[in-house]
Amino acid sequence: MDNIYLPHLATIEDIYEEAPDVRSFRLIFKDEKFRDSFEFKAGQFGLYSAFGLGESTFCIASPPTRKGYIQCTFRTAGRVTTGLAGLSIGDTVGFRGPYGNFFPVDEWKGRDIVFVAGGIGLPPVRSVIWNCLDRRGDFGNITIVYGAKTPEDVIYKNELKHWEERSDVRVIKTVDPGGETPEWDGKVGLVPNALKEAAPCSKNAVSVICGPPIMIKFTLMALSEAGFKDEAAYTTLENKMKCGVGKCGRCNVGDVYICKEGPVYTAAEIKKMYNDF
Amino acid sequence: MEDALRKKAKELLEKGEVRVVIGFGWNRARSRTTPVFITRPEDTDRLVFNPLCVNNLSVYLTRKFKDIQALGRPAIVAKGCDIKNIVVLIAEAQLKREDVFIIGVACNGVVYKQEVWAGGLRPGLMPTKCHNCDVRDPHVADAVIGDTSDFRPPENPTGFVFDRIRDIDSRDSAGKWGFWITEFSKCIKCYACRQVCSLCYCERCITEKNMPQWIETSAHPRGNLSWNLTRAMHLVGRCTFCGECERACPVNIPLNVINQKLALVVKDSFGYRSGYDEKEHPPMIVFSPEDKENFIK
Amino acid sequence: MAKAIKKGDIERLIEATAKNNGRFVAPKKAGTQVFYNEVGSLSEICFDHILPENSYKEYVFPQTEVVAEFKVRRQDIELKGVQPDSRDTIIFGVRPCEAAALGSLNAVFTWDYVDGFFTKRRRDLTVISIACTRGDNECFCTTVGLSPESRAGSDIFLRETEDNAYIAEPQTEKGSLLMARNPGAFKDADTERNVKKLFFPEKIDGIDIEGISNRLKEKSHYNEALWAELTRKCIGCGACTYVCPTCHCFDIIDEGTAYEGERRKNWDSCQFDHFTLHASGHNPRDAQYKRWRNRFMCKFNFYPEKFASKGCVGCGRCIRVCPVRLDITEVMEAFSKD
């Protein structure tokens, strides 16, 4: 019998401390055959097990263009993430996935891309960013707007620096007003405002947004004002999930099952959904 | 009696003394009573009171019902036994006495479950609490509706629950264990017992706390035992024997038996009965220098 | 082809089932209640019930079941998938309303990803339903488009006769096979003799299923104050969902020690306030009326629109079991009006 609830085992090859309470795992599947055949698309998610504590849902934060491993980034919040945070390099976790739909990166060839992320919303966006950077020639201008509460809360600090240093990417980073420190070399202000200030060209552009619900809401408004089309604004919705495969009845927003029809939606699709997430 | 009840409710709403009257009304088929929330004076005719009014509406005074609290100051239609729970809520600082208008209803007993009703109340249909009731005339109320009762409870408690307690007490420990394991095994973990209970007002119940996981959530014998025993222990010295948990249980676990047994233990050990005096705190939550146990000194 | 089975000959069926290492499940008395339970002889079966308290869904979707076992070996994990402990099961005395629910569960558990635990049990199950000759005020199958004669989900459909027998009509291959294998129980007979009059619950006047369906398709209903008003008394227990034959929500949890344990799939209820609670504290369904609205929409919108199946079969269990008597048909009536 094919057991859809049985996870694959993966070894934690490396751990990166990203920010207080936020860390990333670099995971290698134990089963070689599965490792070699494993494929996914940017935006898909998985269920990660801390054995004895349960499963938790996060996106795959590494790009599909990098084979042989996956990365996930999580904030310690509940029982499972606390358990995962207690694991060390060499320890074993479980993984089920990849599940859900994805960002249609292939359809974006030749277009400008604006990435907007807040706080712990960067991991799913990161997968798309690297996916696009690994095929840099396929796309037009790339702009990344990222905001966190404080400089300490900024995740992927080294990668942000790397992106800033590249001449083919424009990075705007910001921290919430009051969160700035003397060393902070970015902007101060909320993400939607930083986005307005950066004023990326909306013509032939696609945007990818992830962050807290309130940030998404105001970012979508800002993008709309700037002329971005709802059909070209993509975001990923997170809801509590247990099965990931459309059975457990938890993640639905009205009649839309996030785990099956999502988690990636355009702003146009979200506007048609029940306002219940 | 219903006329007086409706009149009182109307008057309270009209004067603005309360914003909502929590009471009993008929269902569509007029075959069962159900909780109603009356906010307009003209709707007070929906209020009823009869032996089918089994629910203990005091659950709606707890913080679990934020939307009801948002309506404003409530009046509640309460039988004497229901008032006991309100008294405990006040004693445990869940409610201020002045924050609720208690419409006490004089009661001659209700049915054990609405399903047993066939058009007349007789002792055989009544739960054990009614046979031993000393609050048929509401003991704490802002207004009392109905005539004074001349019912006097028996000296020694009688009824099915007490018979059952005597029976279980007479068994050896294996017999007691066997009885409860069998009963708890039926549990389906629907938590109706907890949700219907006005004294289970925790916003996050211990069974929902998972760091660590105190109680296994699976409906297997181990998980069921730990849930039912833990809940019983959390009600020691607080439970008023209103019987709502047993009534709500879809699989008829005799929760009245365990809760009444613990109430008897508390009465013997501390001379305390819950639900009579809102100024007195339940024994399990107070410290007294006279406490006889050494461990606490 | 239709045959007849005498009540007494059900004993033969029970014996044959036991001989094949199967189990025979039927309504059985436990105290003052009746539950679907395994029976070893005819005398254990309760024939005069309307509906058992529990839904027979637990025979395809148990309250709790182990899906995997694990042992911690230093840094490694020994992980083992578990097979469902299922065997041939005959379930006797199912009501037509409930039998119809099996297809609904099947739709959820097999769309796209297939839940092998469900399908294995479903394959092992033979459903023998009996047309209702009795009912109560809570029965409302006729209101949702079913009737005591509905045959959906049944493998064998029985109608009771005045002379202590049943007319048996096979509905599926599985049913035909069971009848053919037990010629001692299922015999040729005049199949239209003395069939008992069936009980048809009165269709509730004010309810228009199509109207509800259309109303729920219009997203405008979502923020109506009606939801909160109608469901204010709901205390947020899971009784209605646990006795419901189409409710399918579950949780996946780990149990055990730091060294070994098991992963379980447990019934869960959309009525619990922590059901959709995120670890961050955010809760998309943060009020009881939203949880109730979700359940109602699951029955009358998600199931029919998404899975092309019935979400509510009108068995009435949720009404009987509700501690505060929140009657789903009263909500249906309210949403039948414009």
mmCIF file with all atom_site columns, C-alpha atoms in Angstrom, chain C residues 106-219:
data_model
loop_
_atom_site.group_PDB
_atom_site.id
_atom_site.type_symbol
_atom_site.label_atom_id
_atom_site.label_alt_id
_atom_site.label_comp_id
_atom_site.label_asym_id
_atom_site.label_entity_id
_atom_site.label_seq_id
_atom_site.pdbx_PDB_ins_code
_atom_site.Cartn_x
_atom_site.Cartn_y
_atom_site.Cartn_z
_atom_site.occupancy
_atom_site.B_iso_or_equiv
_atom_site.pdbx_formal_charge
_atom_site.auth_seq_id
_atom_site.auth_comp_id
_atom_site.auth_asym_id
_atom_site.auth_atom_id
_atom_site.pdbx_PDB_model_num
ATOM 1   C CA . ASN C 1 106 ? -14.606 8.174   -0.666 1.00 0.00 ? 106 ASN C CA 1
ATOM 2   C CA . ALA C 1 107 ? -14.467 11.332  -2.741 1.00 0.00 ? 107 ALA C CA 1
ATOM 3   C CA . VAL C 1 108 ? -12.410 13.170  -0.131 1.00 0.00 ? 108 VAL C CA 1
ATOM 4   C CA . PHE C 1 109 ? -10.051 10.333  0.623  1.00 0.00 ? 109 PHE C CA 1
ATOM 5   C CA . THR C 1 110 ? -9.298  9.574   -3.008 1.00 0.00 ? 110 THR C CA 1
ATOM 6   C CA . TRP C 1 111 ? -9.175  12.889  -4.849 1.00 0.00 ? 111 TRP C CA 1
ATOM 7   C CA . ASP C 1 112 ? -5.681  13.170  -6.277 1.00 0.00 ? 112 ASP C CA 1
ATOM 8   C CA . TYR C 1 113 ? -3.717  11.606  -3.426 1.00 0.00 ? 113 TYR C CA 1
ATOM 9   C CA . VAL C 1 114 ? -5.261  8.305   -2.380 1.00 0.00 ? 114 VAL C CA 1
ATOM 10  C CA . ASP C 1 115 ? -5.479  7.513   1.319  1.00 0.00 ? 115 ASP C CA 1
ATOM 11  C CA . GLY C 1 116 ? -4.671  3.810   1.296  1.00 0.00 ? 116 GLY C CA 1
ATOM 12  C CA . PHE C 1 117 ? -5.895  3.382   4.849  1.00 0.00 ? 117 PHE C CA 1
ATOM 13  C CA . PHE C 1 118 ? -9.365  4.423   3.783  1.00 0.00 ? 118 PHE C CA 1
ATOM 14  C CA . THR C 1 119 ? -9.422  2.541   0.469  1.00 0.00 ? 119 THR C CA 1
ATOM 15  C CA . LYS C 1 120 ? -8.207  -0.713  2.023  1.00 0.00 ? 120 LYS C CA 1
ATOM 16  C CA . ARG C 1 121 ? -10.960 -0.590  4.615  1.00 0.00 ? 121 ARG C CA 1
ATOM 17  C CA . ARG C 1 122 ? -13.488 0.464   2.010  1.00 0.00 ? 122 ARG C CA 1
ATOM 18  C CA . ARG C 1 123 ? -12.557 -2.533  -0.143 1.00 0.00 ? 123 ARG C CA 1
ATOM 19  C CA . ASP C 1 124 ? -12.898 -4.852  2.829  1.00 0.00 ? 124 ASP C CA 1
ATOM 20  C CA . LEU C 1 125 ? -16.323 -3.513  3.720  1.00 0.00 ? 125 LEU C CA 1
ATOM 21  C CA . THR C 1 126 ? -19.646 -4.904  2.566  1.00 0.00 ? 126 THR C CA 1
ATOM 22  C CA . VAL C 1 127 ? -22.606 -2.698  3.387  1.00 0.00 ? 127 VAL C CA 1
ATOM 23  C CA . ILE C 1 128 ? -25.989 -4.284  3.983  1.00 0.00 ? 128 ILE C CA 1
ATOM 24  C CA . SER C 1 129 ? -28.551 -1.544  4.429  1.00 0.00 ? 129 SER C CA 1
ATOM 25  C CA . ILE C 1 130 ? -32.144 -1.834  5.567  1.00 0.00 ? 130 ILE C CA 1
ATOM 26  C CA . ALA C 1 131 ? -34.906 0.437   4.333  1.00 0.00 ? 131 ALA C CA 1
ATOM 27  C CA . CYS C 1 132 ? -36.446 2.332   7.255  1.00 0.00 ? 132 CYS C CA 1
ATOM 28  C CA . THR C 1 133 ? -39.787 1.305   8.634  1.00 0.00 ? 133 THR C CA 1
ATOM 29  C CA . ARG C 1 134 ? -39.356 3.676   11.558 1.00 0.00 ? 134 ARG C CA 1
ATOM 30  C CA . GLY C 1 135 ? -37.965 7.122   12.071 1.00 0.00 ? 135 GLY C CA 1
ATOM 31  C CA . ASP C 1 136 ? -38.122 10.063  14.418 1.00 0.00 ? 136 ASP C CA 1
ATOM 32  C CA . ASN C 1 137 ? -38.585 13.831  14.334 1.00 0.00 ? 137 ASN C CA 1
ATOM 33  C CA . GLU C 1 138 ? -34.914 14.364  13.645 1.00 0.00 ? 138 GLU C CA 1
ATOM 34  C CA . CYS C 1 139 ? -34.793 12.296  10.451 1.00 0.00 ? 139 CYS C CA 1
ATOM 35  C CA . PHE C 1 140 ? -34.741 14.549  7.382  1.00 0.00 ? 140 PHE C CA 1
ATOM 36  C CA . CYS C 1 141 ? -33.360 12.455  4.514  1.00 0.00 ? 141 CYS C CA 1
ATOM 37  C CA . THR C 1 142 ? -36.233 13.416  2.227  1.00 0.00 ? 142 THR C CA 1
ATOM 38  C CA . THR C 1 143 ? -35.340 17.066  2.671  1.00 0.00 ? 143 THR C CA 1
ATOM 39  C CA . VAL C 1 144 ? -31.830 16.537  1.274  1.00 0.00 ? 144 VAL C CA 1
ATOM 40  C CA . GLY C 1 145 ? -32.990 14.440  -1.660 1.00 0.00 ? 145 GLY C CA 1
ATOM 41  C CA . LEU C 1 146 ? -32.623 10.964  -0.180 1.00 0.00 ? 146 LEU C CA 1
ATOM 42  C CA . SER C 1 147 ? -35.237 8.539   1.084  1.00 0.00 ? 147 SER C CA 1
ATOM 43  C CA . PRO C 1 148 ? -35.572 5.251   2.960  1.00 0.00 ? 148 PRO C CA 1
ATOM 44  C CA . GLU C 1 149 ? -35.352 3.657   -0.467 1.00 0.00 ? 149 GLU C CA 1
ATOM 45  C CA . SER C 1 150 ? -32.023 5.236   -1.460 1.00 0.00 ? 150 SER C CA 1
ATOM 46  C CA . ARG C 1 151 ? -29.625 2.555   -2.507 1.00 0.00 ? 151 ARG C CA 1
ATOM 47  C CA . ALA C 1 152 ? -26.410 4.546   -2.984 1.00 0.00 ? 152 ALA C CA 1
ATOM 48  C CA . GLY C 1 153 ? -23.504 3.101   -1.034 1.00 0.00 ? 153 GLY C CA 1
ATOM 49  C CA . SER C 1 154 ? -25.232 -0.199  -0.261 1.00 0.00 ? 154 SER C CA 1
ATOM 50  C CA . ASP C 1 155 ? -23.886 -3.500  -1.492 1.00 0.00 ? 155 ASP C CA 1
ATOM 51  C CA . ILE C 1 156 ? -27.082 -5.266  -0.534 1.00 0.00 ? 156 ILE C CA 1
ATOM 52  C CA . PHE C 1 157 ? -30.335 -3.413  0.036  1.00 0.00 ? 157 PHE C CA 1
ATOM 53  C CA . LEU C 1 158 ? -32.904 -5.005  2.346  1.00 0.00 ? 158 LEU C CA 1
ATOM 54  C CA . ARG C 1 159 ? -36.607 -4.362  2.760  1.00 0.00 ? 159 ARG C CA 1
ATOM 55  C CA . GLU C 1 160 ? -38.319 -5.865  5.755  1.00 0.00 ? 160 GLU C CA 1
ATOM 56  C CA . THR C 1 161 ? -41.390 -8.075  5.289  1.00 0.00 ? 161 THR C CA 1
ATOM 57  C CA . GLU C 1 162 ? -44.297 -8.684  7.649  1.00 0.00 ? 162 GLU C CA 1
ATOM 58  C CA . ASP C 1 163 ? -43.147 -12.266 8.222  1.00 0.00 ? 163 ASP C CA 1
ATOM 59  C CA . ASN C 1 164 ? -39.777 -11.656 9.811  1.00 0.00 ? 164 ASN C CA 1
ATOM 60  C CA . ALA C 1 165 ? -37.699 -11.689 6.677  1.00 0.00 ? 165 ALA C CA 1
ATOM 61  C CA . TYR C 1 166 ? -36.069 -9.280  4.278  1.00 0.00 ? 166 TYR C CA 1
ATOM 62  C CA . ILE C 1 167 ? -36.165 -8.935  0.526  1.00 0.00 ? 167 ILE C CA 1
ATOM 63  C CA . ALA C 1 168 ? -32.521 -8.631  -0.500 1.00 0.00 ? 168 ALA C CA 1
ATOM 64  C CA . GLU C 1 169 ? -31.487 -6.781  -3.649 1.00 0.00 ? 169 GLU C CA 1
ATOM 65  C CA . PRO C 1 170 ? -27.820 -6.849  -4.589 1.00 0.00 ? 170 PRO C CA 1
ATOM 66  C CA . GLN C 1 171 ? -26.547 -3.412  -5.604 1.00 0.00 ? 171 GLN C CA 1
ATOM 67  C CA . THR C 1 172 ? -22.940 -4.164  -6.424 1.00 0.00 ? 172 THR C CA 1
ATOM 68  C CA . GLU C 1 173 ? -20.794 -7.045  -7.568 1.00 0.00 ? 173 GLU C CA 1
ATOM 69  C CA . LYS C 1 174 ? -19.617 -7.380  -3.994 1.00 0.00 ? 174 LYS C CA 1
ATOM 70  C CA . GLY C 1 175 ? -23.200 -7.743  -2.835 1.00 0.00 ? 175 GLY C CA 1
ATOM 71  C CA . SER C 1 176 ? -24.088 -10.279 -5.507 1.00 0.00 ? 176 SER C CA 1
ATOM 72  C CA . LEU C 1 177 ? -21.052 -12.318 -4.617 1.00 0.00 ? 177 LEU C CA 1
ATOM 73  C CA . LEU C 1 178 ? -21.898 -12.371 -0.929 1.00 0.00 ? 178 LEU C CA 1
ATOM 74  C CA . MET C 1 179 ? -25.437 -13.486 -1.739 1.00 0.00 ? 179 MET C CA 1
ATOM 75  C CA . ALA C 1 180 ? -24.227 -16.170 -4.139 1.00 0.00 ? 180 ALA C CA 1
ATOM 76  C CA . ARG C 1 181 ? -21.753 -17.484 -1.593 1.00 0.00 ? 181 ARG C CA 1
ATOM 77  C CA . ASN C 1 182 ? -24.435 -17.823 1.045  1.00 0.00 ? 182 ASN C CA 1
ATOM 78  C CA . PRO C 1 183 ? -27.292 -19.693 -0.633 1.00 0.00 ? 183 PRO C CA 1
ATOM 79  C CA . GLY C 1 184 ? -28.319 -21.051 2.772  1.00 0.00 ? 184 GLY C CA 1
ATOM 80  C CA . ALA C 1 185 ? -29.176 -17.534 3.887  1.00 0.00 ? 185 ALA C CA 1
ATOM 81  C CA . PHE C 1 186 ? -30.309 -15.820 0.707  1.00 0.00 ? 186 PHE C CA 1
ATOM 82  C CA . LYS C 1 187 ? -33.042 -17.885 -0.901 1.00 0.00 ? 187 LYS C CA 1
ATOM 83  C CA . ASP C 1 188 ? -35.290 -17.554 -3.907 1.00 0.00 ? 188 ASP C CA 1
ATOM 84  C CA . ALA C 1 189 ? -38.627 -16.148 -2.953 1.00 0.00 ? 189 ALA C CA 1
ATOM 85  C CA . ASP C 1 190 ? -41.536 -14.091 -4.049 1.00 0.00 ? 190 ASP C CA 1
ATOM 86  C CA . THR C 1 191 ? -39.838 -10.757 -3.718 1.00 0.00 ? 191 THR C CA 1
ATOM 87  C CA . GLU C 1 192 ? -42.844 -8.496  -3.526 1.00 0.00 ? 192 GLU C CA 1
ATOM 88  C CA . ARG C 1 193 ? -44.638 -10.267 -0.707 1.00 0.00 ? 193 ARG C CA 1
ATOM 89  C CA . ASN C 1 194 ? -45.771 -8.387  2.400  1.00 0.00 ? 194 ASN C CA 1
ATOM 90  C CA . VAL C 1 195 ? -43.159 -5.707  2.322  1.00 0.00 ? 195 VAL C CA 1
ATOM 91  C CA . LYS C 1 196 ? -43.545 -3.489  5.356  1.00 0.00 ? 196 LYS C CA 1
ATOM 92  C CA . LYS C 1 197 ? -44.589 0.082   4.837  1.00 0.00 ? 197 LYS C CA 1
ATOM 93  C CA . LEU C 1 198 ? -41.611 2.386   4.822  1.00 0.00 ? 198 LEU C CA 1
ATOM 94  C CA . PHE C 1 199 ? -41.213 5.464   6.963  1.00 0.00 ? 199 PHE C CA 1
ATOM 95  C CA . PHE C 1 200 ? -40.759 8.621   4.920  1.00 0.00 ? 200 PHE C CA 1
ATOM 96  C CA . PRO C 1 201 ? -39.832 11.626  7.048  1.00 0.00 ? 201 PRO C CA 1
ATOM 97  C CA . GLU C 1 202 ? -41.933 14.609  6.146  1.00 0.00 ? 202 GLU C CA 1
ATOM 98  C CA . LYS C 1 203 ? -40.036 16.958  3.876  1.00 0.00 ? 203 LYS C CA 1
ATOM 99  C CA . ILE C 1 204 ? -39.363 20.171  5.752  1.00 0.00 ? 204 ILE C CA 1
ATOM 100 C CA . ASP C 1 205 ? -41.410 22.823  4.010  1.00 0.00 ? 205 ASP C CA 1
ATOM 101 C CA . GLY C 1 206 ? -39.204 25.832  4.345  1.00 0.00 ? 206 GLY C CA 1
ATOM 102 C CA . ILE C 1 207 ? -36.045 24.141  3.096  1.00 0.00 ? 207 ILE C CA 1
ATOM 103 C CA . ASP C 1 208 ? -34.908 24.421  -0.472 1.00 0.00 ? 208 ASP C CA 1
ATOM 104 C CA . ILE C 1 209 ? -31.608 22.599  -1.021 1.00 0.00 ? 209 ILE C CA 1
ATOM 105 C CA . GLU C 1 210 ? -31.082 24.250  -4.368 1.00 0.00 ? 210 GLU C CA 1
ATOM 106 C CA . GLY C 1 211 ? -31.731 27.614  -2.792 1.00 0.00 ? 211 GLY C CA 1
ATOM 107 C CA . ILE C 1 212 ? -29.134 26.956  -0.101 1.00 0.00 ? 212 ILE C CA 1
ATOM 108 C CA . SER C 1 213 ? -26.660 25.835  -2.696 1.00 0.00 ? 213 SER C CA 1
ATOM 109 C CA . ASN C 1 214 ? -27.179 28.988  -4.766 1.00 0.00 ? 214 ASN C CA 1
ATOM 110 C CA . ARG C 1 215 ? -27.075 31.195  -1.734 1.00 0.00 ? 215 ARG C CA 1
ATOM 111 C CA . LEU C 1 216 ? -23.733 29.718  -0.646 1.00 0.00 ? 216 LEU C CA 1
ATOM 112 C CA . LYS C 1 217 ? -22.268 30.180  -4.101 1.00 0.00 ? 217 LYS C CA 1
ATOM 113 C CA . GLU C 1 218 ? -22.848 33.920  -3.762 1.00 0.00 ? 218 GLU C CA 1
ATOM 114 C CA . LYS C 1 219 ? -19.976 35.076  -1.616 1.00 0.00 ? 219 LYS C CA 1
#
